[in-house]
């Protein structure tokens, strides 16, 4: 059983206010993130998001300490303190920003950018977000591109184009990575949540008796260690509940013990979620749903029998986590019904049983095997015999084997092609016109019209003996190349026939 103090309850109520503020800030950022077109736009605008989170959190802190009749803190001092407390959040942002900068800058260039930013504004690393200009200094897109331009100014244009294309692709991948959005939203959330600790510390420092029972660093460390040992399986199963209760008592705002409780003991009556939400920890309800969803996704739902069997298993998980299951049960039953109808359906007809559907499918397959060229024969043997006759027939003559028929086709096509190319050589104008009919490929048309142009040139410049010789030589080469292509085609057809 978890026992709290009046001061701890007051701290929980205060924390819920800032958790609500954090949810609003991170939710608004996620909505704006979805409208971004590029990583450059993201990292140029994100400092504004941080400024907004700091401003709104500082305003809430100033309001809360004023309610406690504490008036000697101005917003500048509160902001400075909040920035220093947000160092962990700043480090999360730094890791994401470094991925962005590394796309277009080498390690040395990144150091140069940081050095340049450090000369103009306080550093983000090691000192929270800095005062005023540090947040603005995190918009490094322009500076990064400028540095690349200086370092690679002597590179050739083609190399630059290739590098720029690769950079754009990598930046887009970073933008589309779900972790990018969640980490940056988490940074804003951490800034806002840090506000309740700032209020509690200021109020306690101004009172003889602390009004808020804050979690000390030692208590937080011990709670984290207890949770770590439970998660690693070092704690015997029978001692897990007591150890997790101790961890939650030491630091009720640490999420890991709550998560482990859900995973190990479940939440059949929903009391765990209610207790966590009273402390401003909505993550417990989210974690339960996530565990249940992952379990559902791991089960197979491809047949009606699997749907029935796994629905019973999933219902037990739902009871373990204290989640409703009636709607999910109806959804699974609908899927099982649809799957059953699907396997009873053939050619648009729903049969009474699976066996009837399979029988109809087998009959259709048997008819298909007896069908050739739109005619249904009495037996598969007759259909096969007809297929064999057709495969051995060419120009109304039946050959002894399909290969003999293929050779006859090749000889015929050769004779037709030779006649065509002779026509192109001797009567180029009508042959070129004939090549425009269906059945002539682009190669034959180009050769026919090319030779026509050569002949036209011959008629125009016949007086020039050198022109005549040149045209004759070119024409002969074109004709020889066409004949060679014909023989290559015949050889390919013969090779394919032998392999068949």
JSON list of N, CA and C in Angstrom, two decimals, residues 349-386:
[
{"chain": "A", "resi": 349, "resn": "UNK", "atom": "N", "xyz": [-19.42, -16.47, -55.77]},
{"chain": "A", "resi": 349, "resn": "UNK", "atom": "CA", "xyz": [-20.52, -17.25, -55.17]},
{"chain": "A", "resi": 349, "resn": "UNK", "atom": "C", "xyz": [-20.09, -17.72, -53.79]},
{"chain": "A", "resi": 350, "resn": "UNK", "atom": "N", "xyz": [-20.94, -17.44, -52.78]},
{"chain": "A", "resi": 350, "resn": "UNK", "atom": "CA", "xyz": [-20.68, -17.89, -51.41]},
{"chain": "A", "resi": 350, "resn": "UNK", "atom": "C", "xyz": [-21.35, -19.23, -51.20]},
{"chain": "A", "resi": 351, "resn": "UNK", "atom": "N", "xyz": [-20.56, -20.27, -50.96]},
{"chain": "A", "resi": 351, "resn": "UNK", "atom": "CA", "xyz": [-21.10, -21.62, -50.78]},
{"chain": "A", "resi": 351, "resn": "UNK", "atom": "C", "xyz": [-21.42, -21.87, -49.31]},
{"chain": "A", "resi": 352, "resn": "UNK", "atom": "N", "xyz": [-22.31, -22.80, -49.03]},
{"chain": "A", "resi": 352, "resn": "UNK", "atom": "CA", "xyz": [-22.72, -23.05, -47.63]},
{"chain": "A", "resi": 352, "resn": "UNK", "atom": "C", "xyz": [-21.58, -23.49, -46.72]},
{"chain": "A", "resi": 353, "resn": "UNK", "atom": "N", "xyz": [-20.66, -24.29, -47.27]},
{"chain": "A", "resi": 353, "resn": "UNK", "atom": "CA", "xyz": [-19.55, -24.81, -46.46]},
{"chain": "A", "resi": 353, "resn": "UNK", "atom": "C", "xyz": [-18.23, -24.61, -47.19]},
{"chain": "A", "resi": 354, "resn": "UNK", "atom": "N", "xyz": [-17.16, -24.76, -46.42]},
{"chain": "A", "resi": 354, "resn": "UNK", "atom": "CA", "xyz": [-15.82, -24.67, -47.02]},
{"chain": "A", "resi": 354, "resn": "UNK", "atom": "C", "xyz": [-15.62, -25.81, -48.03]},
{"chain": "A", "resi": 355, "resn": "UNK", "atom": "N", "xyz": [-16.15, -26.99, -47.71]},
{"chain": "A", "resi": 355, "resn": "UNK", "atom": "CA", "xyz": [-16.00, -28.13, -48.60]},
{"chain": "A", "resi": 355, "resn": "UNK", "atom": "C", "xyz": [-16.68, -27.86, -49.94]},
{"chain": "A", "resi": 356, "resn": "UNK", "atom": "N", "xyz": [-17.87, -27.25, -49.90]},
{"chain": "A", "resi": 356, "resn": "UNK", "atom": "CA", "xyz": [-18.56, -26.93, -51.15]},
{"chain": "A", "resi": 356, "resn": "UNK", "atom": "C", "xyz": [-17.75, -25.94, -51.98]},
{"chain": "A", "resi": 357, "resn": "UNK", "atom": "N", "xyz": [-17.17, -24.95, -51.35]},
{"chain": "A", "resi": 357, "resn": "UNK", "atom": "CA", "xyz": [-16.35, -23.99, -52.07]},
{"chain": "A", "resi": 357, "resn": "UNK", "atom": "C", "xyz": [-15.13, -24.63, -52.68]},
{"chain": "A", "resi": 358, "resn": "UNK", "atom": "N", "xyz": [-14.47, -25.53, -51.92]},
{"chain": "A", "resi": 358, "resn": "UNK", "atom": "CA", "xyz": [-13.29, -26.23, -52.45]},
{"chain": "A", "resi": 358, "resn": "UNK", "atom": "C", "xyz": [-13.67, -27.13, -53.61]},
{"chain": "A", "resi": 359, "resn": "UNK", "atom": "N", "xyz": [-14.85, -27.78, -53.51]},
{"chain": "A", "resi": 359, "resn": "UNK", "atom": "CA", "xyz": [-15.30, -28.65, -54.60]},
{"chain": "A", "resi": 359, "resn": "UNK", "atom": "C", "xyz": [-15.54, -27.85, -55.87]},
{"chain": "A", "resi": 360, "resn": "UNK", "atom": "N", "xyz": [-16.17, -26.67, -55.73]},
{"chain": "A", "resi": 360, "resn": "UNK", "atom": "CA", "xyz": [-16.42, -25.82, -56.90]},
{"chain": "A", "resi": 360, "resn": "UNK", "atom": "C", "xyz": [-15.11, -25.33, -57.51]},
{"chain": "A", "resi": 361, "resn": "UNK", "atom": "N", "xyz": [-14.16, -25.03, -56.69]},
{"chain": "A", "resi": 361, "resn": "UNK", "atom": "CA", "xyz": [-12.86, -24.57, -57.19]},
{"chain": "A", "resi": 361, "resn": "UNK", "atom": "C", "xyz": [-12.15, -25.69, -57.94]},
{"chain": "A", "resi": 362, "resn": "UNK", "atom": "N", "xyz": [-12.22, -26.92, -57.39]},
{"chain": "A", "resi": 362, "resn": "UNK", "atom": "CA", "xyz": [-11.57, -28.06, -58.05]},
{"chain": "A", "resi": 362, "resn": "UNK", "atom": "C", "xyz": [-12.22, -28.34, -59.41]},
{"chain": "A", "resi": 363, "resn": "UNK", "atom": "N", "xyz": [-13.55, -28.23, -59.45]},
{"chain": "A", "resi": 363, "resn": "UNK", "atom": "CA", "xyz": [-14.24, -28.46, -60.73]},
{"chain": "A", "resi": 363, "resn": "UNK", "atom": "C", "xyz": [-13.83, -27.40, -61.76]},
{"chain": "A", "resi": 364, "resn": "UNK", "atom": "N", "xyz": [-13.73, -26.16, -61.33]},
{"chain": "A", "resi": 364, "resn": "UNK", "atom": "CA", "xyz": [-13.32, -25.10, -62.26]},
{"chain": "A", "resi": 364, "resn": "UNK", "atom": "C", "xyz": [-11.90, -25.33, -62.75]},
{"chain": "A", "resi": 365, "resn": "UNK", "atom": "N", "xyz": [-11.02, -25.77, -61.86]},
{"chain": "A", "resi": 365, "resn": "UNK", "atom": "CA", "xyz": [-9.64, -26.05, -62.28]},
{"chain": "A", "resi": 365, "resn": "UNK", "atom": "C", "xyz": [-9.59, -27.18, -63.30]},
{"chain": "A", "resi": 366, "resn": "UNK", "atom": "N", "xyz": [-10.43, -28.20, -63.09]},
{"chain": "A", "resi": 366, "resn": "UNK", "atom": "CA", "xyz": [-10.44, -29.33, -64.00]},
{"chain": "A", "resi": 366, "resn": "UNK", "atom": "C", "xyz": [-10.94, -28.91, -65.38]},
{"chain": "A", "resi": 367, "resn": "UNK", "atom": "N", "xyz": [-11.96, -28.04, -65.41]},
{"chain": "A", "resi": 367, "resn": "UNK", "atom": "CA", "xyz": [-12.47, -27.52, -66.68]},
{"chain": "A", "resi": 367, "resn": "UNK", "atom": "C", "xyz": [-11.41, -26.68, -67.37]},
{"chain": "A", "resi": 368, "resn": "UNK", "atom": "N", "xyz": [-10.67, -25.88, -66.59]},
{"chain": "A", "resi": 368, "resn": "UNK", "atom": "CA", "xyz": [-9.60, -25.05, -67.17]},
{"chain": "A", "resi": 368, "resn": "UNK", "atom": "C", "xyz": [-8.53, -25.91, -67.83]},
{"chain": "A", "resi": 369, "resn": "UNK", "atom": "N", "xyz": [-8.24, -27.05, -67.23]},
{"chain": "A", "resi": 369, "resn": "UNK", "atom": "CA", "xyz": [-7.22, -27.93, -67.81]},
{"chain": "A", "resi": 369, "resn": "UNK", "atom": "C", "xyz": [-7.72, -28.57, -69.12]},
{"chain": "A", "resi": 370, "resn": "UNK", "atom": "N", "xyz": [-9.06, -28.71, -69.27]},
{"chain": "A", "resi": 370, "resn": "UNK", "atom": "CA", "xyz": [-9.63, -29.30, -70.49]},
{"chain": "A", "resi": 370, "resn": "UNK", "atom": "C", "xyz": [-9.96, -28.25, -71.55]},
{"chain": "A", "resi": 371, "resn": "UNK", "atom": "N", "xyz": [-9.61, -27.00, -71.26]},
{"chain": "A", "resi": 371, "resn": "UNK", "atom": "CA", "xyz": [-9.95, -25.90, -72.17]},
{"chain": "A", "resi": 371, "resn": "UNK", "atom": "C", "xyz": [-8.71, -25.41, -72.90]},
{"chain": "A", "resi": 372, "resn": "UNK", "atom": "N", "xyz": [-8.91, -25.25, -74.24]},
{"chain": "A", "resi": 372, "resn": "UNK", "atom": "CA", "xyz": [-7.83, -24.68, -75.04]},
{"chain": "A", "resi": 372, "resn": "UNK", "atom": "C", "xyz": [-8.44, -23.79, -76.12]},
{"chain": "A", "resi": 373, "resn": "UNK", "atom": "N", "xyz": [-7.95, -22.58, -76.19]},
{"chain": "A", "resi": 373, "resn": "UNK", "atom": "CA", "xyz": [-8.39, -21.64, -77.22]},
{"chain": "A", "resi": 373, "resn": "UNK", "atom": "C", "xyz": [-9.92, -21.46, -77.18]},
{"chain": "A", "resi": 374, "resn": "UNK", "atom": "N", "xyz": [-10.46, -21.43, -75.97]},
{"chain": "A", "resi": 374, "resn": "UNK", "atom": "CA", "xyz": [-11.89, -21.18, -75.80]},
{"chain": "A", "resi": 374, "resn": "UNK", "atom": "C", "xyz": [-12.78, -22.38, -75.99]},
{"chain": "A", "resi": 375, "resn": "UNK", "atom": "N", "xyz": [-12.21, -23.54, -76.29]},
{"chain": "A", "resi": 375, "resn": "UNK", "atom": "CA", "xyz": [-13.00, -24.75, -76.52]},
{"chain": "A", "resi": 375, "resn": "UNK", "atom": "C", "xyz": [-12.77, -25.71, -75.36]},
{"chain": "A", "resi": 376, "resn": "UNK", "atom": "N", "xyz": [-13.87, -26.25, -74.79]},
{"chain": "A", "resi": 376, "resn": "UNK", "atom": "CA", "xyz": [-13.78, -27.23, -73.70]},
{"chain": "A", "resi": 376, "resn": "UNK", "atom": "C", "xyz": [-13.85, -28.62, -74.31]},
{"chain": "A", "resi": 377, "resn": "UNK", "atom": "N", "xyz": [-12.79, -29.39, -74.11]},
{"chain": "A", "resi": 377, "resn": "UNK", "atom": "CA", "xyz": [-12.72, -30.74, -74.67]},
{"chain": "A", "resi": 377, "resn": "UNK", "atom": "C", "xyz": [-13.23, -31.76, -73.65]},
{"chain": "A", "resi": 378, "resn": "UNK", "atom": "N", "xyz": [-13.47, -32.96, -74.14]},
{"chain": "A", "resi": 378, "resn": "UNK", "atom": "CA", "xyz": [-14.05, -34.00, -73.28]},
{"chain": "A", "resi": 378, "resn": "UNK", "atom": "C", "xyz": [-13.08, -34.46, -72.21]},
{"chain": "A", "resi": 379, "resn": "UNK", "atom": "N", "xyz": [-11.80, -34.38, -72.49]},
{"chain": "A", "resi": 379, "resn": "UNK", "atom": "CA", "xyz": [-10.80, -34.83, -71.53]},
{"chain": "A", "resi": 379, "resn": "UNK", "atom": "C", "xyz": [-9.56, -33.95, -71.61]},
{"chain": "A", "resi": 380, "resn": "UNK", "atom": "N", "xyz": [-8.73, -34.06, -70.60]},
{"chain": "A", "resi": 380, "resn": "UNK", "atom": "CA", "xyz": [-7.48, -33.30, -70.59]},
{"chain": "A", "resi": 380, "resn": "UNK", "atom": "C", "xyz": [-6.55, -33.80, -71.69]},
{"chain": "A", "resi": 381, "resn": "UNK", "atom": "N", "xyz": [-6.66, -35.09, -72.02]},
{"chain": "A", "resi": 381, "resn": "UNK", "atom": "CA", "xyz": [-5.81, -35.65, -73.07]},
{"chain": "A", "resi": 381, "resn": "UNK", "atom": "C", "xyz": [-6.13, -35.01, -74.42]},
{"chain": "A", "resi": 382, "resn": "UNK", "atom": "N", "xyz": [-7.44, -34.83, -74.69]},
{"chain": "A", "resi": 382, "resn": "UNK", "atom": "CA", "xyz": [-7.82, -34.20, -75.95]},
{"chain": "A", "resi": 382, "resn": "UNK", "atom": "C", "xyz": [-7.33, -32.76, -76.02]},
{"chain": "A", "resi": 383, "resn": "UNK", "atom": "N", "xyz": [-7.48, -32.04, -74.91]},
{"chain": "A", "resi": 383, "resn": "UNK", "atom": "CA", "xyz": [-7.00, -30.65, -74.87]},
{"chain": "A", "resi": 383, "resn": "UNK", "atom": "C", "xyz": [-5.49, -30.60, -75.07]},
{"chain": "A", "resi": 384, "resn": "UNK", "atom": "N", "xyz": [-4.77, -31.53, -74.44]},
{"chain": "A", "resi": 384, "resn": "UNK", "atom": "CA", "xyz": [-3.32, -31.57, -74.60]},
{"chain": "A", "resi": 384, "resn": "UNK", "atom": "C", "xyz": [-2.92, -31.90, -76.02]},
{"chain": "A", "resi": 385, "resn": "UNK", "atom": "N", "xyz": [-3.68, -32.84, -76.64]},
{"chain": "A", "resi": 385, "resn": "UNK", "atom": "CA", "xyz": [-3.39, -33.19, -78.03]},
{"chain": "A", "resi": 385, "resn": "UNK", "atom": "C", "xyz": [-3.58, -31.98, -78.95]},
{"chain": "A", "resi": 386, "resn": "UNK", "atom": "N", "xyz": [-4.64, -31.20, -78.68]},
{"chain": "A", "resi": 386, "resn": "UNK", "atom": "CA", "xyz": [-4.89, -30.01, -79.50]},
{"chain": "A", "resi": 386, "resn": "UNK", "atom": "C", "xyz": [-3.78, -28.98, -79.30]}
]
